[in-house]
């Protein structure tokens, strides 16, 4: 019997996790796998770009977890690099791809199973669409390489403006500081890190200013100035900031153009609709995973778009196991995320106050100031924990942490509590580890839970 054929669109986290898992369960005589990737790399860690640009990671090779040769030789996956899929024909069960290295020659590939894992598209406002040199996104390794070449170029850039105060923006601001540039960070919202509540964002802003960053929050970019084909300034509604390099971190949206054209269902968040097993809803034999899909939020029960590598890897794995004949489900997200900028750490999970209100919850919020270690232990530094809990029931709905070294990963304890629908009452008695180098005798998480217990009553 002829082998079944799996075609994968997108050769990074979600797509190649799916390919690897399917291959583990079915050999090449049973399942042929063809993966189309329009870029130069497979299975690369975009998450590492800020640390590569900042000099913590020496070269891009370190960011590639499995290269195309490994996929071809060890896993019998026919990886077609520099091939962009331009059409999905569901009726004929074919994809059409353009070979970007050979004048756009078209190839057609038949599929029995299709994994759509085309990731996300960076948000690029009109003012950022410029021919001038010196303006960079940081979505791909190619973007990182281009930015590095510019930073090492002649004349050497001295002043950077990072536009967007989300986690990618602040990580890139850190990278620029590490390279010795003076850095302005421009954010349209009143506070940076809008994934946390504004009161916690204000703590982030103050800390960033203390790190020598020029933070301009509540400020919108309206245009760029250029000189001799190079960017020279960023124009905002609050003045003009000189810039030799501009880095964009304005967020992403699901890359669904091809999917929508083919008639795959798109949900209210703009992501592709999938079921628990990562099957595209109502389209047999078609799967989707990663930054192009929407997920279910386990606290609100609503569809959400949370484009993170942690989900892309898990979702791709789930799709691959199912294609391979196994059984796996993706249980949804609770919105956990951590980031760091020059030792300032931010963690969040669950719902922010505005999200909890939008989901219809009545809730209380509490905040505690504590330290990451026993107050007397060398290196103890401040840490703020905020909890949001449902009124009366005391069910944890969300948590946020802003602090210094070793603060942010405490969010994982809170994410587990949230995942398991724990109440703040139950959390207040948790048996968490204590020793002076790691925590005060009352861990900040426990102190916050105790305060929340008082507040819900
Ligand atoms: C700077 C940066 C830092 C990040 N840091 C973190 C972090 O700390 N933690 C975290 O969890 N996440 C982080 N992320 C997010 C994470 O990288 C993404 O969520 C993850 O890469 C998504 O994987 P994916 O496979 O769904 O999509 P992608 O990684 O975007 O891969 C999609 C692939 O599809 C290819 N493609 C698209 N269209 C086509 C087509 N038509 N034909 C062929 N190929 C196509 C693209 O070239 C791309 O390689 C970061 C992202 C960036 C940019």
mmCIF file with all atom_site columns, N, CA, C and O and ligand atoms in Angstrom, residues 9-15 36-39 44 46-47 49-50 83-86 117-120 138-139 167-168 171 255 258 289-292 307-310 312 338, ligand 1:
data_model
loop_
_atom_site.group_PDB
_atom_site.id
_atom_site.type_symbol
_atom_site.label_atom_id
_atom_site.label_alt_id
_atom_site.label_comp_id
_atom_site.label_asym_id
_atom_site.label_entity_id
_atom_site.label_seq_id
_atom_site.pdbx_PDB_ins_code
_atom_site.Cartn_x
_atom_site.Cartn_y
_atom_site.Cartn_z
_atom_site.occupancy
_atom_site.B_iso_or_equiv
_atom_site.pdbx_formal_charge
_atom_site.auth_seq_id
_atom_site.auth_comp_id
_atom_site.auth_asym_id
_atom_site.auth_atom_id
_atom_site.pdbx_PDB_model_num
ATOM   1   N N   . UNK A 1 9   ? 3.343  23.019 6.752  1.00 0.00 ? 9   UNK A N   1
ATOM   2   C CA  . UNK A 1 9   ? 3.640  24.395 6.313  1.00 0.00 ? 9   UNK A CA  1
ATOM   3   C C   . UNK A 1 9   ? 4.209  25.136 7.512  1.00 0.00 ? 9   UNK A C   1
ATOM   4   O O   . UNK A 1 9   ? 3.500  25.381 8.495  1.00 0.00 ? 9   UNK A O   1
ATOM   5   N N   . UNK A 1 10  ? 5.505  25.467 7.461  1.00 0.00 ? 10  UNK A N   1
ATOM   6   C CA  . UNK A 1 10  ? 6.148  26.175 8.571  1.00 0.00 ? 10  UNK A CA  1
ATOM   7   C C   . UNK A 1 10  ? 7.115  25.262 9.300  1.00 0.00 ? 10  UNK A C   1
ATOM   8   O O   . UNK A 1 10  ? 6.700  24.266 9.907  1.00 0.00 ? 10  UNK A O   1
ATOM   9   N N   . UNK A 1 11  ? 8.407  25.601 9.235  1.00 0.00 ? 11  UNK A N   1
ATOM   10  C CA  . UNK A 1 11  ? 9.437  24.683 9.728  1.00 0.00 ? 11  UNK A CA  1
ATOM   11  C C   . UNK A 1 11  ? 10.021 25.045 11.080 1.00 0.00 ? 11  UNK A C   1
ATOM   12  O O   . UNK A 1 11  ? 11.189 24.787 11.354 1.00 0.00 ? 11  UNK A O   1
ATOM   13  N N   . UNK A 1 12  ? 9.197  25.670 11.942 1.00 0.00 ? 12  UNK A N   1
ATOM   14  C CA  . UNK A 1 12  ? 9.763  26.012 13.254 1.00 0.00 ? 12  UNK A CA  1
ATOM   15  C C   . UNK A 1 12  ? 9.084  25.186 14.355 1.00 0.00 ? 12  UNK A C   1
ATOM   16  O O   . UNK A 1 12  ? 8.791  24.012 14.170 1.00 0.00 ? 12  UNK A O   1
ATOM   17  N N   . UNK A 1 13  ? 8.842  25.830 15.495 1.00 0.00 ? 13  UNK A N   1
ATOM   18  C CA  . UNK A 1 13  ? 8.448  25.101 16.706 1.00 0.00 ? 13  UNK A CA  1
ATOM   19  C C   . UNK A 1 13  ? 7.256  24.169 16.481 1.00 0.00 ? 13  UNK A C   1
ATOM   20  O O   . UNK A 1 13  ? 7.353  22.948 16.700 1.00 0.00 ? 13  UNK A O   1
ATOM   21  N N   . UNK A 1 14  ? 6.140  24.730 16.039 1.00 0.00 ? 14  UNK A N   1
ATOM   22  C CA  . UNK A 1 14  ? 4.928  23.914 15.939 1.00 0.00 ? 14  UNK A CA  1
ATOM   23  C C   . UNK A 1 14  ? 5.042  22.889 14.812 1.00 0.00 ? 14  UNK A C   1
ATOM   24  O O   . UNK A 1 14  ? 4.762  21.701 15.010 1.00 0.00 ? 14  UNK A O   1
ATOM   25  N N   . UNK A 1 15  ? 5.462  23.349 13.639 1.00 0.00 ? 15  UNK A N   1
ATOM   26  C CA  . UNK A 1 15  ? 5.502  22.464 12.475 1.00 0.00 ? 15  UNK A CA  1
ATOM   27  C C   . UNK A 1 15  ? 6.458  21.301 12.657 1.00 0.00 ? 15  UNK A C   1
ATOM   28  O O   . UNK A 1 15  ? 6.107  20.130 12.398 1.00 0.00 ? 15  UNK A O   1
ATOM   29  N N   . UNK A 1 36  ? 7.560  22.432 4.296  1.00 0.00 ? 36  UNK A N   1
ATOM   30  C CA  . UNK A 1 36  ? 7.917  23.642 3.559  1.00 0.00 ? 36  UNK A CA  1
ATOM   31  C C   . UNK A 1 36  ? 8.237  24.764 4.552  1.00 0.00 ? 36  UNK A C   1
ATOM   32  O O   . UNK A 1 36  ? 7.433  25.052 5.448  1.00 0.00 ? 36  UNK A O   1
ATOM   33  N N   . UNK A 1 37  ? 9.387  25.378 4.361  1.00 0.00 ? 37  UNK A N   1
ATOM   34  C CA  . UNK A 1 37  ? 9.779  26.516 5.204  1.00 0.00 ? 37  UNK A CA  1
ATOM   35  C C   . UNK A 1 37  ? 10.337 27.597 4.276  1.00 0.00 ? 37  UNK A C   1
ATOM   36  O O   . UNK A 1 37  ? 11.265 27.354 3.532  1.00 0.00 ? 37  UNK A O   1
ATOM   37  N N   . UNK A 1 38  ? 9.752  28.790 4.367  1.00 0.00 ? 38  UNK A N   1
ATOM   38  C CA  . UNK A 1 38  ? 10.194 29.828 3.423  1.00 0.00 ? 38  UNK A CA  1
ATOM   39  C C   . UNK A 1 38  ? 11.516 30.476 3.834  1.00 0.00 ? 38  UNK A C   1
ATOM   40  O O   . UNK A 1 38  ? 12.177 31.111 3.024  1.00 0.00 ? 38  UNK A O   1
ATOM   41  N N   . UNK A 1 39  ? 11.893 30.307 5.100  1.00 0.00 ? 39  UNK A N   1
ATOM   42  C CA  . UNK A 1 39  ? 13.145 30.913 5.572  1.00 0.00 ? 39  UNK A CA  1
ATOM   43  C C   . UNK A 1 39  ? 14.345 30.007 5.353  1.00 0.00 ? 39  UNK A C   1
ATOM   44  O O   . UNK A 1 39  ? 14.291 29.039 4.588  1.00 0.00 ? 39  UNK A O   1
ATOM   45  N N   . UNK A 1 44  ? 14.267 26.835 15.074 1.00 0.00 ? 44  UNK A N   1
ATOM   46  C CA  . UNK A 1 44  ? 15.142 27.843 15.665 1.00 0.00 ? 44  UNK A CA  1
ATOM   47  C C   . UNK A 1 44  ? 14.418 28.507 16.833 1.00 0.00 ? 44  UNK A C   1
ATOM   48  O O   . UNK A 1 44  ? 13.188 28.515 16.875 1.00 0.00 ? 44  UNK A O   1
ATOM   49  N N   . UNK A 1 46  ? 13.425 31.699 18.225 1.00 0.00 ? 46  UNK A N   1
ATOM   50  C CA  . UNK A 1 46  ? 13.261 33.154 18.110 1.00 0.00 ? 46  UNK A CA  1
ATOM   51  C C   . UNK A 1 46  ? 13.381 33.795 19.494 1.00 0.00 ? 46  UNK A C   1
ATOM   52  O O   . UNK A 1 46  ? 13.854 34.924 19.630 1.00 0.00 ? 46  UNK A O   1
ATOM   53  N N   . UNK A 1 47  ? 12.976 33.021 20.521 1.00 0.00 ? 47  UNK A N   1
ATOM   54  C CA  . UNK A 1 47  ? 13.023 33.530 21.900 1.00 0.00 ? 47  UNK A CA  1
ATOM   55  C C   . UNK A 1 47  ? 14.440 33.941 22.299 1.00 0.00 ? 47  UNK A C   1
ATOM   56  O O   . UNK A 1 47  ? 14.628 34.741 23.208 1.00 0.00 ? 47  UNK A O   1
ATOM   57  N N   . UNK A 1 49  ? 16.624 35.462 20.344 1.00 0.00 ? 49  UNK A N   1
ATOM   58  C CA  . UNK A 1 49  ? 17.179 36.581 19.550 1.00 0.00 ? 49  UNK A CA  1
ATOM   59  C C   . UNK A 1 49  ? 17.658 37.741 20.437 1.00 0.00 ? 49  UNK A C   1
ATOM   60  O O   . UNK A 1 49  ? 18.770 38.246 20.246 1.00 0.00 ? 49  UNK A O   1
ATOM   61  N N   . UNK A 1 50  ? 16.871 38.168 21.442 1.00 0.00 ? 50  UNK A N   1
ATOM   62  C CA  . UNK A 1 50  ? 17.351 39.294 22.260 1.00 0.00 ? 50  UNK A CA  1
ATOM   63  C C   . UNK A 1 50  ? 18.700 38.993 22.934 1.00 0.00 ? 50  UNK A C   1
ATOM   64  O O   . UNK A 1 50  ? 19.536 39.894 23.093 1.00 0.00 ? 50  UNK A O   1
ATOM   65  N N   . UNK A 1 83  ? 11.113 27.591 0.479  1.00 0.00 ? 83  UNK A N   1
ATOM   66  C CA  . UNK A 1 83  ? 9.905  27.305 -0.303 1.00 0.00 ? 83  UNK A CA  1
ATOM   67  C C   . UNK A 1 83  ? 8.718  27.914 0.425  1.00 0.00 ? 83  UNK A C   1
ATOM   68  O O   . UNK A 1 83  ? 8.447  27.551 1.573  1.00 0.00 ? 83  UNK A O   1
ATOM   69  N N   . UNK A 1 84  ? 8.048  28.810 -0.270 1.00 0.00 ? 84  UNK A N   1
ATOM   70  C CA  . UNK A 1 84  ? 6.894  29.467 0.355  1.00 0.00 ? 84  UNK A CA  1
ATOM   71  C C   . UNK A 1 84  ? 5.604  28.876 -0.209 1.00 0.00 ? 84  UNK A C   1
ATOM   72  O O   . UNK A 1 84  ? 5.385  28.914 -1.426 1.00 0.00 ? 84  UNK A O   1
ATOM   73  N N   . UNK A 1 85  ? 4.792  28.362 0.662  1.00 0.00 ? 85  UNK A N   1
ATOM   74  C CA  . UNK A 1 85  ? 3.499  27.836 0.213  1.00 0.00 ? 85  UNK A CA  1
ATOM   75  C C   . UNK A 1 85  ? 2.593  29.019 -0.127 1.00 0.00 ? 85  UNK A C   1
ATOM   76  O O   . UNK A 1 85  ? 2.467  29.962 0.650  1.00 0.00 ? 85  UNK A O   1
ATOM   77  N N   . UNK A 1 86  ? 2.016  28.987 -1.315 1.00 0.00 ? 86  UNK A N   1
ATOM   78  C CA  . UNK A 1 86  ? 1.201  30.127 -1.768 1.00 0.00 ? 86  UNK A CA  1
ATOM   79  C C   . UNK A 1 86  ? -0.275 29.766 -1.868 1.00 0.00 ? 86  UNK A C   1
ATOM   80  O O   . UNK A 1 86  ? -1.116 30.638 -2.009 1.00 0.00 ? 86  UNK A O   1
ATOM   81  N N   . UNK A 1 117 ? 1.238  25.446 10.197 1.00 0.00 ? 117 UNK A N   1
ATOM   82  C CA  . UNK A 1 117 ? 1.997  25.973 11.345 1.00 0.00 ? 117 UNK A CA  1
ATOM   83  C C   . UNK A 1 117 ? 2.812  27.182 10.882 1.00 0.00 ? 117 UNK A C   1
ATOM   84  O O   . UNK A 1 117 ? 4.028  27.239 11.040 1.00 0.00 ? 117 UNK A O   1
ATOM   85  N N   . UNK A 1 118 ? 2.096  28.132 10.271 1.00 0.00 ? 118 UNK A N   1
ATOM   86  C CA  . UNK A 1 118 ? 2.771  29.269 9.620  1.00 0.00 ? 118 UNK A CA  1
ATOM   87  C C   . UNK A 1 118 ? 3.050  30.422 10.577 1.00 0.00 ? 118 UNK A C   1
ATOM   88  O O   . UNK A 1 118 ? 3.501  31.490 10.147 1.00 0.00 ? 118 UNK A O   1
ATOM   89  N N   . UNK A 1 119 ? 2.797  30.235 11.863 1.00 0.00 ? 119 UNK A N   1
ATOM   90  C CA  . UNK A 1 119 ? 3.225  31.227 12.845 1.00 0.00 ? 119 UNK A CA  1
ATOM   91  C C   . UNK A 1 119 ? 2.428  32.517 12.825 1.00 0.00 ? 119 UNK A C   1
ATOM   92  O O   . UNK A 1 119 ? 1.222  32.512 12.592 1.00 0.00 ? 119 UNK A O   1
ATOM   93  N N   . UNK A 1 120 ? 3.133  33.605 13.068 1.00 0.00 ? 120 UNK A N   1
ATOM   94  C CA  . UNK A 1 120 ? 2.490  34.909 13.233 1.00 0.00 ? 120 UNK A CA  1
ATOM   95  C C   . UNK A 1 120 ? 3.130  35.930 12.298 1.00 0.00 ? 120 UNK A C   1
ATOM   96  O O   . UNK A 1 120 ? 4.210  35.712 11.761 1.00 0.00 ? 120 UNK A O   1
ATOM   97  N N   . UNK A 1 138 ? 12.168 41.840 14.861 1.00 0.00 ? 138 UNK A N   1
ATOM   98  C CA  . UNK A 1 138 ? 13.011 40.770 15.427 1.00 0.00 ? 138 UNK A CA  1
ATOM   99  C C   . UNK A 1 138 ? 12.236 39.458 15.469 1.00 0.00 ? 138 UNK A C   1
ATOM   100 O O   . UNK A 1 138 ? 12.235 38.745 16.454 1.00 0.00 ? 138 UNK A O   1
ATOM   101 N N   . UNK A 1 139 ? 11.628 39.132 14.352 1.00 0.00 ? 139 UNK A N   1
ATOM   102 C CA  . UNK A 1 139 ? 10.774 37.948 14.291 1.00 0.00 ? 139 UNK A CA  1
ATOM   103 C C   . UNK A 1 139 ? 11.572 36.686 13.957 1.00 0.00 ? 139 UNK A C   1
ATOM   104 O O   . UNK A 1 139 ? 11.286 35.612 14.448 1.00 0.00 ? 139 UNK A O   1
ATOM   105 N N   . UNK A 1 167 ? 6.907  42.339 26.107 1.00 0.00 ? 167 UNK A N   1
ATOM   106 C CA  . UNK A 1 167 ? 8.086  41.600 26.553 1.00 0.00 ? 167 UNK A CA  1
ATOM   107 C C   . UNK A 1 167 ? 9.214  41.613 25.515 1.00 0.00 ? 167 UNK A C   1
ATOM   108 O O   . UNK A 1 167 ? 10.386 41.703 25.873 1.00 0.00 ? 167 UNK A O   1
ATOM   109 N N   . UNK A 1 168 ? 8.866  41.599 24.226 1.00 0.00 ? 168 UNK A N   1
ATOM   110 C CA  . UNK A 1 168 ? 9.934  41.622 23.214 1.00 0.00 ? 168 UNK A CA  1
ATOM   111 C C   . UNK A 1 168 ? 10.619 42.991 23.229 1.00 0.00 ? 168 UNK A C   1
ATOM   112 O O   . UNK A 1 168 ? 11.844 43.090 23.161 1.00 0.00 ? 168 UNK A O   1
ATOM   113 N N   . UNK A 1 171 ? 12.906 43.218 26.277 1.00 0.00 ? 171 UNK A N   1
ATOM   114 C CA  . UNK A 1 171 ? 14.093 42.350 26.123 1.00 0.00 ? 171 UNK A CA  1
ATOM   115 C C   . UNK A 1 171 ? 15.062 42.956 25.098 1.00 0.00 ? 171 UNK A C   1
ATOM   116 O O   . UNK A 1 171 ? 16.287 42.891 25.265 1.00 0.00 ? 171 UNK A O   1
ATOM   117 N N   . UNK A 1 255 ? -0.811 34.368 11.452 1.00 0.00 ? 255 UNK A N   1
ATOM   118 C CA  . UNK A 1 255 ? -0.544 34.350 10.013 1.00 0.00 ? 255 UNK A CA  1
ATOM   119 C C   . UNK A 1 255 ? -1.534 33.385 9.351  1.00 0.00 ? 255 UNK A C   1
ATOM   120 O O   . UNK A 1 255 ? -1.245 32.208 9.183  1.00 0.00 ? 255 UNK A O   1
ATOM   121 N N   . UNK A 1 258 ? -3.276 32.427 4.113  1.00 0.00 ? 258 UNK A N   1
ATOM   122 C CA  . UNK A 1 258 ? -3.434 31.233 3.270  1.00 0.00 ? 258 UNK A CA  1
ATOM   123 C C   . UNK A 1 258 ? -4.579 30.362 3.767  1.00 0.00 ? 258 UNK A C   1
ATOM   124 O O   . UNK A 1 258 ? -5.351 29.811 2.975  1.00 0.00 ? 258 UNK A O   1
ATOM   125 N N   . UNK A 1 289 ? -1.362 24.433 14.461 1.00 0.00 ? 289 UNK A N   1
ATOM   126 C CA  . UNK A 1 289 ? -0.718 24.551 15.778 1.00 0.00 ? 289 UNK A CA  1
ATOM   127 C C   . UNK A 1 289 ? 0.174  25.781 15.808 1.00 0.00 ? 289 UNK A C   1
ATOM   128 O O   . UNK A 1 289 ? 0.649  26.251 14.771 1.00 0.00 ? 289 UNK A O   1
ATOM   129 N N   . UNK A 1 290 ? 0.386  26.291 17.012 1.00 0.00 ? 290 UNK A N   1
ATOM   130 C CA  . UNK A 1 290 ? 1.350  27.383 17.210 1.00 0.00 ? 290 UNK A CA  1
ATOM   131 C C   . UNK A 1 290 ? 0.724  28.764 17.109 1.00 0.00 ? 290 UNK A C   1
ATOM   132 O O   . UNK A 1 290 ? -0.469 28.951 17.368 1.00 0.00 ? 290 UNK A O   1
ATOM   133 N N   . UNK A 1 291 ? 1.551  29.714 16.700 1.00 0.00 ? 291 UNK A N   1
ATOM   134 C CA  . UNK A 1 291 ? 1.147  31.125 16.707 1.00 0.00 ? 291 UNK A CA  1
ATOM   135 C C   . UNK A 1 291 ? 0.003  31.455 15.747 1.00 0.00 ? 291 UNK A C   1
ATOM   136 O O   . UNK A 1 291 ? -0.459 32.594 15.724 1.00 0.00 ? 291 UNK A O   1
ATOM   137 N N   . UNK A 1 292 ? -0.423 30.501 14.929 1.00 0.00 ? 292 UNK A N   1
ATOM   138 C CA  . UNK A 1 292 ? -1.519 30.794 13.985 1.00 0.00 ? 292 UNK A CA  1
ATOM   139 C C   . UNK A 1 292 ? -2.879 30.359 14.532 1.00 0.00 ? 292 UNK A C   1
ATOM   140 O O   . UNK A 1 292 ? -3.890 30.589 13.883 1.00 0.00 ? 292 UNK A O   1
ATOM   141 N N   . UNK A 1 307 ? 0.311  33.944 21.559 1.00 0.00 ? 307 UNK A N   1
ATOM   142 C CA  . UNK A 1 307 ? 1.379  33.410 20.707 1.00 0.00 ? 307 UNK A CA  1
ATOM   143 C C   . UNK A 1 307 ? 2.687  33.248 21.469 1.00 0.00 ? 307 UNK A C   1
ATOM   144 O O   . UNK A 1 307 ? 3.479  34.182 21.571 1.00 0.00 ? 307 UNK A O   1
ATOM   145 N N   . UNK A 1 308 ? 2.912  32.067 22.021 1.00 0.00 ? 308 UNK A N   1
ATOM   146 C CA  . UNK A 1 308 ? 4.144  31.811 22.766 1.00 0.00 ? 308 UNK A CA  1
ATOM   147 C C   . UNK A 1 308 ? 4.753  30.486 22.338 1.00 0.00 ? 308 UNK A C   1
ATOM   148 O O   . UNK A 1 308 ? 4.033  29.526 22.005 1.00 0.00 ? 308 UNK A O   1
ATOM   149 N N   . UNK A 1 309 ? 6.076  30.425 22.442 1.00 0.00 ? 309 UNK A N   1
ATOM   150 C CA  . UNK A 1 309 ? 6.788  29.218 22.044 1.00 0.00 ? 309 UNK A CA  1
ATOM   151 C C   . UNK A 1 309 ? 6.401  28.012 22.868 1.00 0.00 ? 309 UNK A C   1
ATOM   152 O O   . UNK A 1 309 ? 6.343  26.887 22.362 1.00 0.00 ? 309 UNK A O   1
ATOM   153 N N   . UNK A 1 310 ? 6.129  28.239 24.139 1.00 0.00 ? 310 UNK A N   1
ATOM   154 C CA  . UNK A 1 310 ? 5.773  27.123 25.008 1.00 0.00 ? 310 UNK A CA  1
ATOM   155 C C   . UNK A 1 310 ? 4.514  26.416 24.485 1.00 0.00 ? 310 UNK A C   1
ATOM   156 O O   . UNK A 1 310 ? 4.422  25.196 24.474 1.00 0.00 ? 310 UNK A O   1
ATOM   157 N N   . UNK A 1 312 ? 3.369  26.644 21.267 1.00 0.00 ? 312 UNK A N   1
ATOM   158 C CA  . UNK A 1 312 ? 3.622  26.142 19.903 1.00 0.00 ? 312 UNK A CA  1
ATOM   159 C C   . UNK A 1 312 ? 4.249  24.748 19.959 1.00 0.00 ? 312 UNK A C   1
ATOM   160 O O   . UNK A 1 312 ? 3.864  23.845 19.212 1.00 0.00 ? 312 UNK A O   1
ATOM   161 N N   . UNK A 1 338 ? 6.748  34.918 31.547 1.00 0.00 ? 338 UNK A N   1
ATOM   162 C CA  . UNK A 1 338 ? 7.782  35.568 32.361 1.00 0.00 ? 338 UNK A CA  1
ATOM   163 C C   . UNK A 1 338 ? 8.723  36.320 31.435 1.00 0.00 ? 338 UNK A C   1
ATOM   164 O O   . UNK A 1 338 ? 8.910  35.943 30.284 1.00 0.00 ? 338 UNK A O   1
HETATM 165 C C1  . LIG B 2 .   ? 12.180 38.029 19.880 1.00 0.00 ? 1   LIG B C1  1
HETATM 166 C C2  . LIG B 2 .   ? 11.222 36.969 20.336 1.00 0.00 ? 1   LIG B C2  1
HETATM 167 C C3  . LIG B 2 .   ? 11.289 36.504 21.646 1.00 0.00 ? 1   LIG B C3  1
HETATM 168 C C4  . LIG B 2 .   ? 10.396 35.524 22.083 1.00 0.00 ? 1   LIG B C4  1
HETATM 169 N N1  . LIG B 2 .   ? 10.488 35.078 23.369 1.00 0.00 ? 1   LIG B N1  1
HETATM 170 C C5  . LIG B 2 .   ? 9.631  34.111 23.815 1.00 0.00 ? 1   LIG B C5  1
HETATM 171 C C6  . LIG B 2 .   ? 9.724  33.609 25.147 1.00 0.00 ? 1   LIG B C6  1
HETATM 172 O O1  . LIG B 2 .   ? 10.575 34.045 25.928 1.00 0.00 ? 1   LIG B O1  1
HETATM 173 N N2  . LIG B 2 .   ? 8.842  32.648 25.529 1.00 0.00 ? 1   LIG B N2  1
HETATM 174 C C7  . LIG B 2 .   ? 7.900  32.128 24.685 1.00 0.00 ? 1   LIG B C7  1
HETATM 175 O O2  . LIG B 2 .   ? 7.139  31.217 25.079 1.00 0.00 ? 1   LIG B O2  1
HETATM 176 N N3  . LIG B 2 .   ? 7.794  32.595 23.400 1.00 0.00 ? 1   LIG B N3  1
HETATM 177 C C8  . LIG B 2 .   ? 8.630  33.563 22.953 1.00 0.00 ? 1   LIG B C8  1
HETATM 178 N N4  . LIG B 2 .   ? 8.534  34.028 21.659 1.00 0.00 ? 1   LIG B N4  1
HETATM 179 C C9  . LIG B 2 .   ? 7.461  33.518 20.794 1.00 0.00 ? 1   LIG B C9  1
HETATM 180 C C10 . LIG B 2 .   ? 7.876  32.238 20.091 1.00 0.00 ? 1   LIG B C10 1
HETATM 181 O O3  . LIG B 2 .   ? 9.066  32.433 19.404 1.00 0.00 ? 1   LIG B O3  1
HETATM 182 C C11 . LIG B 2 .   ? 6.772  31.839 19.137 1.00 0.00 ? 1   LIG B C11 1
HETATM 183 O O4  . LIG B 2 .   ? 5.591  31.683 19.885 1.00 0.00 ? 1   LIG B O4  1
HETATM 184 C C12 . LIG B 2 .   ? 7.077  30.538 18.430 1.00 0.00 ? 1   LIG B C12 1
HETATM 185 O O5  . LIG B 2 .   ? 8.200  30.681 17.621 1.00 0.00 ? 1   LIG B O5  1
HETATM 186 C C13 . LIG B 2 .   ? 5.884  30.129 17.566 1.00 0.00 ? 1   LIG B C13 1
HETATM 187 O O6  . LIG B 2 .   ? 6.217  28.986 16.853 1.00 0.00 ? 1   LIG B O6  1
HETATM 188 P P1  . LIG B 2 .   ? 5.432  28.629 15.515 1.00 0.00 ? 1   LIG B P1  1
HETATM 189 O O7  . LIG B 2 .   ? 6.069  27.401 14.978 1.00 0.00 ? 1   LIG B O7  1
HETATM 190 O O8  . LIG B 2 .   ? 3.980  28.629 15.758 1.00 0.00 ? 1   LIG B O8  1
HETATM 191 O O9  . LIG B 2 .   ? 5.670  29.868 14.556 1.00 0.00 ? 1   LIG B O9  1
HETATM 192 P P2  . LIG B 2 .   ? 7.029  30.472 13.984 1.00 0.00 ? 1   LIG B P2  1
HETATM 193 O O10 . LIG B 2 .   ? 8.150  30.271 14.911 1.00 0.00 ? 1   LIG B O10 1
HETATM 194 O O11 . LIG B 2 .   ? 6.700  31.856 13.554 1.00 0.00 ? 1   LIG B O11 1
HETATM 195 O O12 . LIG B 2 .   ? 7.279  29.568 12.717 1.00 0.00 ? 1   LIG B O12 1
HETATM 196 C C14 . LIG B 2 .   ? 6.455  29.646 11.590 1.00 0.00 ? 1   LIG B C14 1
HETATM 197 C C15 . LIG B 2 .   ? 7.319  29.343 10.404 1.00 0.00 ? 1   LIG B C15 1
HETATM 198 O O13 . LIG B 2 .   ? 6.492  29.270 9.255  1.00 0.00 ? 1   LIG B O13 1
HETATM 199 C C16 . LIG B 2 .   ? 7.189  29.813 8.163  1.00 0.00 ? 1   LIG B C16 1
HETATM 200 N N5  . LIG B 2 .   ? 6.168  30.191 7.178  1.00 0.00 ? 1   LIG B N5  1
HETATM 201 C C17 . LIG B 2 .   ? 5.199  31.105 7.325  1.00 0.00 ? 1   LIG B C17 1
HETATM 202 N N6  . LIG B 2 .   ? 4.423  31.151 6.219  1.00 0.00 ? 1   LIG B N6  1
HETATM 203 C C18 . LIG B 2 .   ? 4.928  30.230 5.374  1.00 0.00 ? 1   LIG B C18 1
HETATM 204 C C19 . LIG B 2 .   ? 4.576  29.800 4.071  1.00 0.00 ? 1   LIG B C19 1
HETATM 205 N N7  . LIG B 2 .   ? 3.533  30.338 3.422  1.00 0.00 ? 1   LIG B N7  1
HETATM 206 N N8  . LIG B 2 .   ? 5.320  28.855 3.476  1.00 0.00 ? 1   LIG B N8  1
HETATM 207 C C20 . LIG B 2 .   ? 6.376  28.297 4.116  1.00 0.00 ? 1   LIG B C20 1
HETATM 208 N N9  . LIG B 2 .   ? 6.777  28.672 5.352  1.00 0.00 ? 1   LIG B N9  1
HETATM 209 C C21 . LIG B 2 .   ? 6.045  29.614 5.971  1.00 0.00 ? 1   LIG B C21 1
HETATM 210 C C22 . LIG B 2 .   ? 7.946  30.987 8.752  1.00 0.00 ? 1   LIG B C22 1
HETATM 211 O O14 . LIG B 2 .   ? 9.060  31.322 7.960  1.00 0.00 ? 1   LIG B O14 1
HETATM 212 C C23 . LIG B 2 .   ? 8.341  30.438 10.122 1.00 0.00 ? 1   LIG B C23 1
HETATM 213 O O15 . LIG B 2 .   ? 9.635  29.883 10.131 1.00 0.00 ? 1   LIG B O15 1
HETATM 214 C C24 . LIG B 2 .   ? 9.428  34.994 21.187 1.00 0.00 ? 1   LIG B C24 1
HETATM 215 C C25 . LIG B 2 .   ? 9.355  35.474 19.872 1.00 0.00 ? 1   LIG B C25 1
HETATM 216 C C26 . LIG B 2 .   ? 10.229 36.436 19.450 1.00 0.00 ? 1   LIG B C26 1
HETATM 217 C C27 . LIG B 2 .   ? 10.144 36.943 18.029 1.00 0.00 ? 1   LIG B C27 1
#
